[in-house]
JSON list of C-alpha atoms in Angstrom, two decimals:
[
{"chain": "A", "resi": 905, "resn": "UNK", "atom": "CA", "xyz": [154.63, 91.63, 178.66]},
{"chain": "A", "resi": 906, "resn": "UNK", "atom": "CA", "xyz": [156.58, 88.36, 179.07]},
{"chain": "A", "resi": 907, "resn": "UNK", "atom": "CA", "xyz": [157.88, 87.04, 175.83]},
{"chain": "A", "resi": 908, "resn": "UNK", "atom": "CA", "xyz": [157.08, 83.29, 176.67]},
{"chain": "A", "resi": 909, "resn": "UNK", "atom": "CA", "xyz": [154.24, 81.44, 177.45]},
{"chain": "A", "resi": 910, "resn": "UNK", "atom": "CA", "xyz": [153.00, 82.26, 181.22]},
{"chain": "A", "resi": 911, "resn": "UNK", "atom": "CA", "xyz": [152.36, 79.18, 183.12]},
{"chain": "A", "resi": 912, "resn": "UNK", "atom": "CA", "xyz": [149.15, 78.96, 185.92]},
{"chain": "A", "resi": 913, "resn": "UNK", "atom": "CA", "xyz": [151.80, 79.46, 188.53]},
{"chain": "A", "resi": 914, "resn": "UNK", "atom": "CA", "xyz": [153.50, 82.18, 186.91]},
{"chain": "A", "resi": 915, "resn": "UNK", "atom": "CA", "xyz": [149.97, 83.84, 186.47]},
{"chain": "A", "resi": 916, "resn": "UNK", "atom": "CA", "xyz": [149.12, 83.33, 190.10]},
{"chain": "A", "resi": 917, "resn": "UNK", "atom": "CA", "xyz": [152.15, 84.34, 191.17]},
{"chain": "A", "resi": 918, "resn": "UNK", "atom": "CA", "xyz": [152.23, 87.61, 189.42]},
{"chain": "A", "resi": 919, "resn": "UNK", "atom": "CA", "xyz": [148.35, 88.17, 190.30]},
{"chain": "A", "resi": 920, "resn": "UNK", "atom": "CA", "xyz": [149.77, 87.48, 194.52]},
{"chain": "A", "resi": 921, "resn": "UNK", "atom": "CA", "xyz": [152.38, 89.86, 193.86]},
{"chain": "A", "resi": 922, "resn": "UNK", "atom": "CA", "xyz": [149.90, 92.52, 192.62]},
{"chain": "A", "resi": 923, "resn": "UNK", "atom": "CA", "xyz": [147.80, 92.50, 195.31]},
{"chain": "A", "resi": 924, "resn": "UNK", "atom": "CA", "xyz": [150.85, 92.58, 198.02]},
{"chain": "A", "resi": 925, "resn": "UNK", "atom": "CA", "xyz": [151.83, 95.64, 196.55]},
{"chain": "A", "resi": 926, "resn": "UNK", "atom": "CA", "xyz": [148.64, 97.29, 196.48]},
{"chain": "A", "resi": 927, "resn": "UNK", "atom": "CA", "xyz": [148.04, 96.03, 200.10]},
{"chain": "A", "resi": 928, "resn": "UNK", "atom": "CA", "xyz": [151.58, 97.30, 201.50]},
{"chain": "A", "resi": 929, "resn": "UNK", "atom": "CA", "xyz": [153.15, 93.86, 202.49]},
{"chain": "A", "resi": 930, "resn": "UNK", "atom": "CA", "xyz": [156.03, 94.29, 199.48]},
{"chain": "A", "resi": 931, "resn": "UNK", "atom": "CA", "xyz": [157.44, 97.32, 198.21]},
{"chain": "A", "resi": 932, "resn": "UNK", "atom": "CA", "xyz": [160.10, 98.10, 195.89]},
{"chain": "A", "resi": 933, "resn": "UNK", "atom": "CA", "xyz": [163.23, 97.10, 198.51]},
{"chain": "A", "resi": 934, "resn": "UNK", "atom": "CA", "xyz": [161.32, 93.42, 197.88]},
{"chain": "A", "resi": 935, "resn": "UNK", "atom": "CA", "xyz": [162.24, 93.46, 194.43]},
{"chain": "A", "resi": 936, "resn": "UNK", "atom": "CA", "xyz": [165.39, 90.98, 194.51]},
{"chain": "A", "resi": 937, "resn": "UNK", "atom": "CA", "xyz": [163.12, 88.74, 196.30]},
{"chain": "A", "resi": 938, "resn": "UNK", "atom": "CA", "xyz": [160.21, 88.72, 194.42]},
{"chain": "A", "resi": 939, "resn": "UNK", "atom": "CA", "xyz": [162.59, 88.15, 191.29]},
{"chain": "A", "resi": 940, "resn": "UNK", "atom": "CA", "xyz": [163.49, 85.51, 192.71]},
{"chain": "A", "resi": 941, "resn": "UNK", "atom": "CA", "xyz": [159.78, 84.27, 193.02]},
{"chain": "A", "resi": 942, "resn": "UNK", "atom": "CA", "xyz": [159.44, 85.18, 189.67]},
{"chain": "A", "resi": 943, "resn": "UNK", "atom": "CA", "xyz": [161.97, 82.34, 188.08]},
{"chain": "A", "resi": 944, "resn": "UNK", "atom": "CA", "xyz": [161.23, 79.94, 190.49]},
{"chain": "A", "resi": 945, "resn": "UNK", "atom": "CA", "xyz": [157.85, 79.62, 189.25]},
{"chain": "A", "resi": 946, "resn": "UNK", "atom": "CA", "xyz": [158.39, 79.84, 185.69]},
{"chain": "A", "resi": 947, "resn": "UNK", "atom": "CA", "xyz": [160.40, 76.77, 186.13]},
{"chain": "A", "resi": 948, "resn": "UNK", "atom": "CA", "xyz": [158.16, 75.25, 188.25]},
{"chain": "A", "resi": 949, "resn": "UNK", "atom": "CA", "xyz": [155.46, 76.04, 185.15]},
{"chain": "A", "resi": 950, "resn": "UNK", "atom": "CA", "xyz": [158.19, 74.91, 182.36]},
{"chain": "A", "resi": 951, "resn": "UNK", "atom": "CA", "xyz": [159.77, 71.71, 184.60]},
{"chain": "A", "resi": 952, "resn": "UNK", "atom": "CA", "xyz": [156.71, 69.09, 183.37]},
{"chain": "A", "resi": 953, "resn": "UNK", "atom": "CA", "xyz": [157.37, 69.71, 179.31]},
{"chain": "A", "resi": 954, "resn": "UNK", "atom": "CA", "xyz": [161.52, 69.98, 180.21]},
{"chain": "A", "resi": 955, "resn": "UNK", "atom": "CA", "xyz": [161.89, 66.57, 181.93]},
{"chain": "A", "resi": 956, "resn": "UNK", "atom": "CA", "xyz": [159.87, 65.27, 179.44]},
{"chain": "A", "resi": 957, "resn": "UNK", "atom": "CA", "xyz": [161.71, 66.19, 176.75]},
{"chain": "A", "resi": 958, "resn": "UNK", "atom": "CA", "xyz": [164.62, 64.74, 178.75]},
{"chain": "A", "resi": 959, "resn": "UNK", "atom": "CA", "xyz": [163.29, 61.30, 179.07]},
{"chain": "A", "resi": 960, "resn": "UNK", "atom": "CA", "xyz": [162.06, 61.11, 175.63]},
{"chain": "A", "resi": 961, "resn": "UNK", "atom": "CA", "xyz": [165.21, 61.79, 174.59]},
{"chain": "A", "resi": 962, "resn": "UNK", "atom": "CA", "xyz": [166.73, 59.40, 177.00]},
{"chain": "A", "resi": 963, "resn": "UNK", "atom": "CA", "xyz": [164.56, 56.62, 175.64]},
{"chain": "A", "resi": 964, "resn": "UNK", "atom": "CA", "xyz": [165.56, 57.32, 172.16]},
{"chain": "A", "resi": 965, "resn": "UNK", "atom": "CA", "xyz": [169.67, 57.17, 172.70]},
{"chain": "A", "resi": 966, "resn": "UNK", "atom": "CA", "xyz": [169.21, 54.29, 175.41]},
{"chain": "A", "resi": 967, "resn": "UNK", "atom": "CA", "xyz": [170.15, 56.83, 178.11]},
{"chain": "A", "resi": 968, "resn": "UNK", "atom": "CA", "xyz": [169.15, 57.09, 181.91]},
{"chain": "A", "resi": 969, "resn": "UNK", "atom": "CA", "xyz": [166.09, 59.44, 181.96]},
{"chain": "A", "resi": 970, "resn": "UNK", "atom": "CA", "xyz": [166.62, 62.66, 184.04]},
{"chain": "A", "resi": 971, "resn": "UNK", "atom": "CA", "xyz": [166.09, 62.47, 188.27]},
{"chain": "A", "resi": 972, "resn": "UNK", "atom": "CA", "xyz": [162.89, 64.86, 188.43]},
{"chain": "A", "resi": 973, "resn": "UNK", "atom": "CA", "xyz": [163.27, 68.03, 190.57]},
{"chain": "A", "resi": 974, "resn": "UNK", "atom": "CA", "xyz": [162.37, 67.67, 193.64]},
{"chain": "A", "resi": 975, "resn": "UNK", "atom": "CA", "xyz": [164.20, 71.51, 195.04]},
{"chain": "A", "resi": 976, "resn": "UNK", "atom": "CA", "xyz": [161.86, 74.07, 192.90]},
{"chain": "A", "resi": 977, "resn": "UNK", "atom": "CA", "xyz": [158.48, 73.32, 194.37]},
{"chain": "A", "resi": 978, "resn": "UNK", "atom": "CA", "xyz": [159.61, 73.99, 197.99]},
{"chain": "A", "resi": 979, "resn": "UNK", "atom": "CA", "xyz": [161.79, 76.47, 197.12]},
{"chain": "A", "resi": 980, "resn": "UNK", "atom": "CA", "xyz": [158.36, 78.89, 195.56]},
{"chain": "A", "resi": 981, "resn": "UNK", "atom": "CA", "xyz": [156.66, 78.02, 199.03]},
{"chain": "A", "resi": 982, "resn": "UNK", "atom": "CA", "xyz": [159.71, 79.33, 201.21]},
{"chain": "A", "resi": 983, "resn": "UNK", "atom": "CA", "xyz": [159.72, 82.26, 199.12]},
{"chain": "A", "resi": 984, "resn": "UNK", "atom": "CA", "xyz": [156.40, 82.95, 199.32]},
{"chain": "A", "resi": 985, "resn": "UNK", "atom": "CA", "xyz": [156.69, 82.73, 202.95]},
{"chain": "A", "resi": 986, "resn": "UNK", "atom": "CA", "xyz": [158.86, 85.00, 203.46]},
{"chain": "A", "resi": 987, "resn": "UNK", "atom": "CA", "xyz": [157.62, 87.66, 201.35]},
{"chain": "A", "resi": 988, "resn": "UNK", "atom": "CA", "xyz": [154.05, 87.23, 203.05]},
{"chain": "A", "resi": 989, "resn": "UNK", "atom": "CA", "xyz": [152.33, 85.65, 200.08]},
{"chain": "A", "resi": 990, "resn": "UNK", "atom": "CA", "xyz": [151.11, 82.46, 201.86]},
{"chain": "A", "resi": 991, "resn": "UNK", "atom": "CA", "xyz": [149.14, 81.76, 205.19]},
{"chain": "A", "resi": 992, "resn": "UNK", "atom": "CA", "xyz": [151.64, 81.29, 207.06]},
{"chain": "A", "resi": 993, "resn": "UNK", "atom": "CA", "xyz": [153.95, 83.88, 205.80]},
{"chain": "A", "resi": 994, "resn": "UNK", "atom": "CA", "xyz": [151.04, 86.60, 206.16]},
{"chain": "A", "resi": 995, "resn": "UNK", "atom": "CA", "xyz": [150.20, 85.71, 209.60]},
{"chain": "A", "resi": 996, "resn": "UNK", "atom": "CA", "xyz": [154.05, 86.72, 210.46]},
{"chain": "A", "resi": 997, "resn": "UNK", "atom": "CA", "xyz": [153.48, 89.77, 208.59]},
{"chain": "A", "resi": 998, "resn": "UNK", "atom": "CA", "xyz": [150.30, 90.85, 210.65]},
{"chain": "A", "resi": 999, "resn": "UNK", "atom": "CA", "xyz": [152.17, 89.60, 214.01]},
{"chain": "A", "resi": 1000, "resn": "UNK", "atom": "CA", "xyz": [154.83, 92.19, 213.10]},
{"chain": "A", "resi": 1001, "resn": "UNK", "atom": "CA", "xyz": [152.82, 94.86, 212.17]},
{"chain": "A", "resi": 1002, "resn": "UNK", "atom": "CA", "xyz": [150.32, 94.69, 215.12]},
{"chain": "A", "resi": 1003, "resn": "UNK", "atom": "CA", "xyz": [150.52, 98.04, 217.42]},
{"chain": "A", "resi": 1004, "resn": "UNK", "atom": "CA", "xyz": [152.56, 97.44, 220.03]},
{"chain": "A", "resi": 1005, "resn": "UNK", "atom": "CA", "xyz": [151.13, 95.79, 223.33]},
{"chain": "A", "resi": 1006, "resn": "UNK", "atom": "CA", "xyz": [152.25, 96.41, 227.22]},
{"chain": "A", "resi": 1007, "resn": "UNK", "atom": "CA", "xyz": [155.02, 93.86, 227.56]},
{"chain": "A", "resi": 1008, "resn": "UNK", "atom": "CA", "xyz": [153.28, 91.00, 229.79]},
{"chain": "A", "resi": 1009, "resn": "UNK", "atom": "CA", "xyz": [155.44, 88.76, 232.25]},
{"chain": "A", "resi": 1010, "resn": "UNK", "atom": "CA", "xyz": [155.54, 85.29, 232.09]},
{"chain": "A", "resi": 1011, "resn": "UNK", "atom": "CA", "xyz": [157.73, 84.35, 234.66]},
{"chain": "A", "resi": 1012, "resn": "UNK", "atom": "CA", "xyz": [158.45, 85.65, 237.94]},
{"chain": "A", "resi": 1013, "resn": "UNK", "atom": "CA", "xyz": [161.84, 87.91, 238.88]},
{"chain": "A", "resi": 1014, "resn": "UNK", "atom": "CA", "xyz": [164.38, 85.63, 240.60]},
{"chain": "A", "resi": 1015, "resn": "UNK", "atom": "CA", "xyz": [166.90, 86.65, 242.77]},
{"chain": "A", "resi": 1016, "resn": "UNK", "atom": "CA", "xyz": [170.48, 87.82, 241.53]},
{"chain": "A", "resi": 1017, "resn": "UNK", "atom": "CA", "xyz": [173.02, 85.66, 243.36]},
{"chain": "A", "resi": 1018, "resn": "UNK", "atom": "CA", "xyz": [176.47, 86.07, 243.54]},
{"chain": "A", "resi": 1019, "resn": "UNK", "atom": "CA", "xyz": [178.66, 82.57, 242.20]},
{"chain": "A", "resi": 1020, "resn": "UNK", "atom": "CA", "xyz": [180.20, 82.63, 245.70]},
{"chain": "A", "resi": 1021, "resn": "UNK", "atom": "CA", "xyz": [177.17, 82.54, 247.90]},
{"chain": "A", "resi": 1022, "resn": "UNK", "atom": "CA", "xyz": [177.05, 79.84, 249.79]},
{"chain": "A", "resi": 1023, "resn": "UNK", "atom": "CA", "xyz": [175.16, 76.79, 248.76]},
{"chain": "A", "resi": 1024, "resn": "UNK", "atom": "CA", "xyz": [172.30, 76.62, 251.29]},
{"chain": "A", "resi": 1025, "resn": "UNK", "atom": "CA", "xyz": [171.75, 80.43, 251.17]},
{"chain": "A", "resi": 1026, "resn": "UNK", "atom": "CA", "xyz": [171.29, 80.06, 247.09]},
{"chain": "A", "resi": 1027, "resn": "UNK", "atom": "CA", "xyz": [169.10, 76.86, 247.61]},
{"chain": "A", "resi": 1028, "resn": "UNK", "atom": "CA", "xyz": [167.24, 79.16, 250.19]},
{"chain": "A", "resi": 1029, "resn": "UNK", "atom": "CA", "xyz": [166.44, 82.12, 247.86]},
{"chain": "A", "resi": 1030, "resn": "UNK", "atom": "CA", "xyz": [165.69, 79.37, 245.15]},
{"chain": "A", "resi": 1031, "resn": "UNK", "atom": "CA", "xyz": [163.10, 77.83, 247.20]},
{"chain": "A", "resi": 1032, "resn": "UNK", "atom": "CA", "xyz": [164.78, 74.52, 247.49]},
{"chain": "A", "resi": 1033, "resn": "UNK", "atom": "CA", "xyz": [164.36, 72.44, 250.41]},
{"chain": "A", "resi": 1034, "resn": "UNK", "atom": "CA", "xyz": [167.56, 71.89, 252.47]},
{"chain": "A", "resi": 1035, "resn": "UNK", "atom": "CA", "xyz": [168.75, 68.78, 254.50]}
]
């Protein structure tokens, strides 16, 4: 149990990772990662009452208030990507984990030409017209 006060993105962030783990997108070789996660959003749930603090502080000594954060918020989403926790992120995940499909070409075999062909012969096999 966490010894401080959990936050609504703390909570939902625990609650994502929960349900990752019980649905096989992390496992324990994620745990670095979802660490990570972990401080990002208590800080993110802990940043409001901080930077308060700060500028009342500020206001009271006749000091510049604090520049807000403006790094922790995308920070949570990139992680979250990555470890499959948002839309985006889990659509990568299922992409990956799809069974393999017969490769499908998308462009047609050229030729192989040797660098000392000569010009109209490789404009030829290219399909370009000639003069």
């Amino acid at each position: 149990m966490p010894r401080h006060k959990v936050g609504p993105v703390e909570r939902a962030t625990d609650n994502a990772i929960r349900e990752a783990r019980k649905n096989g997108i992390l496992g324990v070789i994620d745990g670095g990662a979802v660490a990570a996660l972990r401080a990002v959003s208590r800080k993110i749930d802990v940043q409001d009452e901080y930077f308060k603090a700060l500028a009342d502080d500020a206001a009271e000594h006749n000091g510049r208030p604090p520049s807000m954060d403006n790094v922790s918020l995308p920070t949570y989403l990139k992680f979250c990507e990555s470890l499959g926790l948002s839309p985006a992120g889990r659509k990568q995940f299922n992409a990956a984990n799809k069974p393999d499909k017969p490769a499908v070409r998308t462009k047609p075999a050229t030729a192989v030409v040797s660098k000392d062909a000569p010009a109209d012969e490789l404009a030829k096999r290219r399909g370009w017209r000639t003069a």
